CSV table of N, CA and C in Angstrom, one decimal:
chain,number,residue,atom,x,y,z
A,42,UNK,N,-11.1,13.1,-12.5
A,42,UNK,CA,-11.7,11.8,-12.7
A,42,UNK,C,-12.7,11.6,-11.5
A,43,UNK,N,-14.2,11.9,-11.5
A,43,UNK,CA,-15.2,11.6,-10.8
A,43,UNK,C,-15.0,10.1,-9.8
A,44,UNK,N,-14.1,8.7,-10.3
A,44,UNK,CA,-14.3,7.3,-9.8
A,44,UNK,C,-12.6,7.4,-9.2
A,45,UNK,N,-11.8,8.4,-9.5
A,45,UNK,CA,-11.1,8.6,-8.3
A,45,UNK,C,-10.9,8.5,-7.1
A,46,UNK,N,-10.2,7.7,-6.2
A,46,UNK,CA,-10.1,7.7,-4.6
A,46,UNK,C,-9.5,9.3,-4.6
A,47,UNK,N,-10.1,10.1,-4.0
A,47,UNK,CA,-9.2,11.6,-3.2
A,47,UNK,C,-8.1,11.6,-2.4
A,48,UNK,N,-8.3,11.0,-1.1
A,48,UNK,CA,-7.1,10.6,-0.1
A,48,UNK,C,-6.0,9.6,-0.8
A,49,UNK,N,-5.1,9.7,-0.4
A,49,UNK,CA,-3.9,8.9,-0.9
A,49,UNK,C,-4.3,7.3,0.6
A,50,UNK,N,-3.7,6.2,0.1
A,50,UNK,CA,-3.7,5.3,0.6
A,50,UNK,C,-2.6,5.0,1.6
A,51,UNK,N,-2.2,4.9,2.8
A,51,UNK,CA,-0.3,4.6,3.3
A,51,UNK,C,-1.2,3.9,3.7
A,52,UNK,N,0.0,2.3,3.3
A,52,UNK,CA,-0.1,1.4,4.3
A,52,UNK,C,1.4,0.9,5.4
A,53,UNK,N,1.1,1.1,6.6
A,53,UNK,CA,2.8,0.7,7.2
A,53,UNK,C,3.1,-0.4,7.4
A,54,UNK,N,4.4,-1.2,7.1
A,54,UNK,CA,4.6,-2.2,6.6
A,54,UNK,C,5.9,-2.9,7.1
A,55,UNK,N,6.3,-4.1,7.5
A,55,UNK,CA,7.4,-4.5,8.2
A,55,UNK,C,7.4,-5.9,8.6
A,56,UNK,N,8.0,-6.4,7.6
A,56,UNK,CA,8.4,-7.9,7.6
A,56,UNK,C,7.5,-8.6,6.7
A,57,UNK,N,6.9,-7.8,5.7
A,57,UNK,CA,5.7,-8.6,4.7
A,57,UNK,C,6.0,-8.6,3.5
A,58,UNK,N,7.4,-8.4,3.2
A,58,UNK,CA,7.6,-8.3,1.8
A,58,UNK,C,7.2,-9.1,0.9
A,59,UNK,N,7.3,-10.7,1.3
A,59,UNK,CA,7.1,-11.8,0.1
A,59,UNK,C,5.6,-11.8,0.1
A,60,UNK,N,4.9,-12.0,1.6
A,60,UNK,CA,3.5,-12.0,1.7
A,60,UNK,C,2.5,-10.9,2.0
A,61,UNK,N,2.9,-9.5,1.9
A,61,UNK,CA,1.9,-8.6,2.1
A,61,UNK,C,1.3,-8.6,0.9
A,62,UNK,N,-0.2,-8.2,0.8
A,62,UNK,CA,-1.3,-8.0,0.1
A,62,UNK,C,-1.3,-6.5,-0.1
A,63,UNK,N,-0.8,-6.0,-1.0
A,63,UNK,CA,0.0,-4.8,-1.7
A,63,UNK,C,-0.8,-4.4,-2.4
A,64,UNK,N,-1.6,-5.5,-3.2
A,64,UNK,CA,-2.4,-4.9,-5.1
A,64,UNK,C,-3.6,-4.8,-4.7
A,65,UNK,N,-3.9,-3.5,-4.9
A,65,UNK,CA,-5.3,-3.6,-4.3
A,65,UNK,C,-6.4,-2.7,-5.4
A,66,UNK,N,-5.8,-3.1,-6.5
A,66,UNK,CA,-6.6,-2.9,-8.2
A,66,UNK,C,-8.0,-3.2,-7.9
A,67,UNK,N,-8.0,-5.1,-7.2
A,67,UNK,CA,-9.1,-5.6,-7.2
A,67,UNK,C,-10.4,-4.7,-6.2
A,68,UNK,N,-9.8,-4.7,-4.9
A,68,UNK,CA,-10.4,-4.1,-3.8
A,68,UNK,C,-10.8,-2.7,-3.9
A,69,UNK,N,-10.6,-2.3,-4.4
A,69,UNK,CA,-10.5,-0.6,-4.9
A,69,UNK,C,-11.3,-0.2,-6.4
A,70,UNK,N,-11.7,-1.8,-7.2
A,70,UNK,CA,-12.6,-2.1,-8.1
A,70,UNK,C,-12.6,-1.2,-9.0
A,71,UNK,N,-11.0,-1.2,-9.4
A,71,UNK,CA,-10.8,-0.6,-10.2
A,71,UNK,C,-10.3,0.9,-10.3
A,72,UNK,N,-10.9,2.1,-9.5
A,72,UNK,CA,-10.7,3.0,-9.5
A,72,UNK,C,-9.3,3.7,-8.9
A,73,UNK,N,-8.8,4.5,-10.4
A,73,UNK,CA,-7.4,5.1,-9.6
A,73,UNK,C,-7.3,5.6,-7.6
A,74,UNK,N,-6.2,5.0,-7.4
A,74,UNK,CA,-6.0,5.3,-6.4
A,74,UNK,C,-4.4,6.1,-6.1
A,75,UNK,N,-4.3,6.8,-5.3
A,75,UNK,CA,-2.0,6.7,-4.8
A,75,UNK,C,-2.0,5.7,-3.5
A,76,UNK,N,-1.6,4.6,-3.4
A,76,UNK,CA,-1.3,4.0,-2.1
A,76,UNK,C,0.4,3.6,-2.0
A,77,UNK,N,1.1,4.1,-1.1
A,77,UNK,CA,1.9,4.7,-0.6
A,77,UNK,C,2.3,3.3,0.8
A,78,UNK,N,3.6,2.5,0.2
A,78,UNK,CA,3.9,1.4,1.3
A,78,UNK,C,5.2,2.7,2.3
A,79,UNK,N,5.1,2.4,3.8
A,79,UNK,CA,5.6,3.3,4.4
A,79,UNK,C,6.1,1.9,5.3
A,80,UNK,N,7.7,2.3,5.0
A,80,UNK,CA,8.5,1.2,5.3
A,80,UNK,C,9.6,1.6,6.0
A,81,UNK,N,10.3,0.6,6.8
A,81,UNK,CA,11.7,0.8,7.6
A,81,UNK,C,12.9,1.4,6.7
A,82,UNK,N,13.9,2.1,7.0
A,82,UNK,CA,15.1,2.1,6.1
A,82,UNK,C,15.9,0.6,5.7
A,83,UNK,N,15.4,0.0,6.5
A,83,UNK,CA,16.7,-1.4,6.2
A,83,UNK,C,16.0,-2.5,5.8
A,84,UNK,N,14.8,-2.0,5.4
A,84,UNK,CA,13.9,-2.8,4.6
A,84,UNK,C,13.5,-2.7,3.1
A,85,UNK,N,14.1,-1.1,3.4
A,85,UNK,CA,14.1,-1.1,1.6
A,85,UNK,C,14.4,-1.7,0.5
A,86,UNK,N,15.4,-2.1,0.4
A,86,UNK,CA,15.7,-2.8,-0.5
A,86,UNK,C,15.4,-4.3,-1.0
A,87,UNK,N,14.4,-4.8,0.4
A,87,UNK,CA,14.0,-6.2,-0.2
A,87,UNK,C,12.4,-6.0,-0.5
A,88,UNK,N,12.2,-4.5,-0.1
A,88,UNK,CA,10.4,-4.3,-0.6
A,88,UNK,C,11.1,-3.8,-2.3
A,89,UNK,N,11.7,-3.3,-2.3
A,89,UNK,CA,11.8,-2.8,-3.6
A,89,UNK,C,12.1,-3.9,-4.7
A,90,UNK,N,12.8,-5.1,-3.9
A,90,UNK,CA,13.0,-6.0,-4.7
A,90,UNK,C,11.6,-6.8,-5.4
A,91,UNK,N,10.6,-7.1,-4.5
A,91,UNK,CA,9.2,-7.6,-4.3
A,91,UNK,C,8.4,-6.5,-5.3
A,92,UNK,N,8.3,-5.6,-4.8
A,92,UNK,CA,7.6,-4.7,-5.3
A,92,UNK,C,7.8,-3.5,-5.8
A,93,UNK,N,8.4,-3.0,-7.3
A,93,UNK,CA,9.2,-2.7,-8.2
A,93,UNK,C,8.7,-1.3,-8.3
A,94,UNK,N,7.0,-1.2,-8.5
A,94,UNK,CA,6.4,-0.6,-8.8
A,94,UNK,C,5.3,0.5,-8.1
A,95,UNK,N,6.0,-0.3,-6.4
A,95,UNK,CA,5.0,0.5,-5.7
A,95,UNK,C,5.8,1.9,-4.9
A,96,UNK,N,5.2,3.0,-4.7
A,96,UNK,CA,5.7,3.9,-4.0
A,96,UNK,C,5.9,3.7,-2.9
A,97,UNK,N,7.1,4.3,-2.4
A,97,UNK,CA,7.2,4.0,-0.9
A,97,UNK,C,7.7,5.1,-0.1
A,98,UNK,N,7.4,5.0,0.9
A,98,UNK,CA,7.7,6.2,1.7
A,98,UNK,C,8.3,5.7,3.0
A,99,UNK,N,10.0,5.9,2.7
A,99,UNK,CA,11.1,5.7,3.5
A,99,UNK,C,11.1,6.1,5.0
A,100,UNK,N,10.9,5.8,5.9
A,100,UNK,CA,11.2,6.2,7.3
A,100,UNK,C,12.7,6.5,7.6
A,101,UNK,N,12.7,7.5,8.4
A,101,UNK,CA,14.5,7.8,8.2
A,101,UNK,C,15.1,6.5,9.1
A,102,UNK,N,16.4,6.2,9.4
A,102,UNK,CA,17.1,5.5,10.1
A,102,UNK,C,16.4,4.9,11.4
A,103,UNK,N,16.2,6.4,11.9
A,103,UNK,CA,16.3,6.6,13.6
A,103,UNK,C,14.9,5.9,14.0
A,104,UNK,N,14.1,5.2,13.4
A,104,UNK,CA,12.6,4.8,13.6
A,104,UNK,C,13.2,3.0,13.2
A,105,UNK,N,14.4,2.5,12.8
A,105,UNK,CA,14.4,1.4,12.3
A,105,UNK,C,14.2,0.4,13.7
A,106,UNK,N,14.3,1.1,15.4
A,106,UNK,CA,13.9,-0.2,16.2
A,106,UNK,C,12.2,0.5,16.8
A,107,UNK,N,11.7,1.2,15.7
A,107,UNK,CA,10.2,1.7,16.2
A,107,UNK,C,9.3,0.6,16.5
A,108,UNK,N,8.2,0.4,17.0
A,108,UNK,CA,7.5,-0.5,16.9
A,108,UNK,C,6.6,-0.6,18.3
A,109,UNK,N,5.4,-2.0,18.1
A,109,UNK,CA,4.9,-2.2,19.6
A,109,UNK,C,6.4,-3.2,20.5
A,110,UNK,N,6.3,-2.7,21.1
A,110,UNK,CA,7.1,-3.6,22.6
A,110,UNK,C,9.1,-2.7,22.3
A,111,UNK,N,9.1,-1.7,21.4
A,111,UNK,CA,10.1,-1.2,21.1
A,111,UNK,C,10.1,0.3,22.1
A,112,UNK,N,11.4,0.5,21.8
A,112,UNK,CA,11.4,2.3,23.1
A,112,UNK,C,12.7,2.5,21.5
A,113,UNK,N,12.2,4.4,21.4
A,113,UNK,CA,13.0,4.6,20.9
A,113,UNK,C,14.0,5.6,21.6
């Protein structure tokens, strides 16, 4: 498909479940894309709740206190 995005989309993601800006049908104006929510382990289950339909890409455990102002 020529109007194909090539690259896959990750967006990293943590603490935006009710309000992250996820659908991006509009922004992307239509054309197929893969965009890929890359989330904490212990957040799984309330992005999955929110967002049923989107792929995600699990971070193992050991990243769940990763972050800015975090030491792992």
């Amino acid at each position: 498909n020529p109007d194909a995005i090539k690259s896959p989309i990750f967006t990293p993601t943590t603490g935006r479940h009710e309000h992250g800006l996820f659908n991006l049908y509009h922004a992307m104006e239509g054309a197929t894309h893969l965009h890929i929510l890359v989330i904490k382990e212990y957040e799984m289950a309330v992005y999955k709740k929110y967002w049923p339909n989107h792929i995600m890409l699990v971070l193992p455990t050991i990243f769940n206190g990763a972050g800015i102002g975090n030491n792992l």
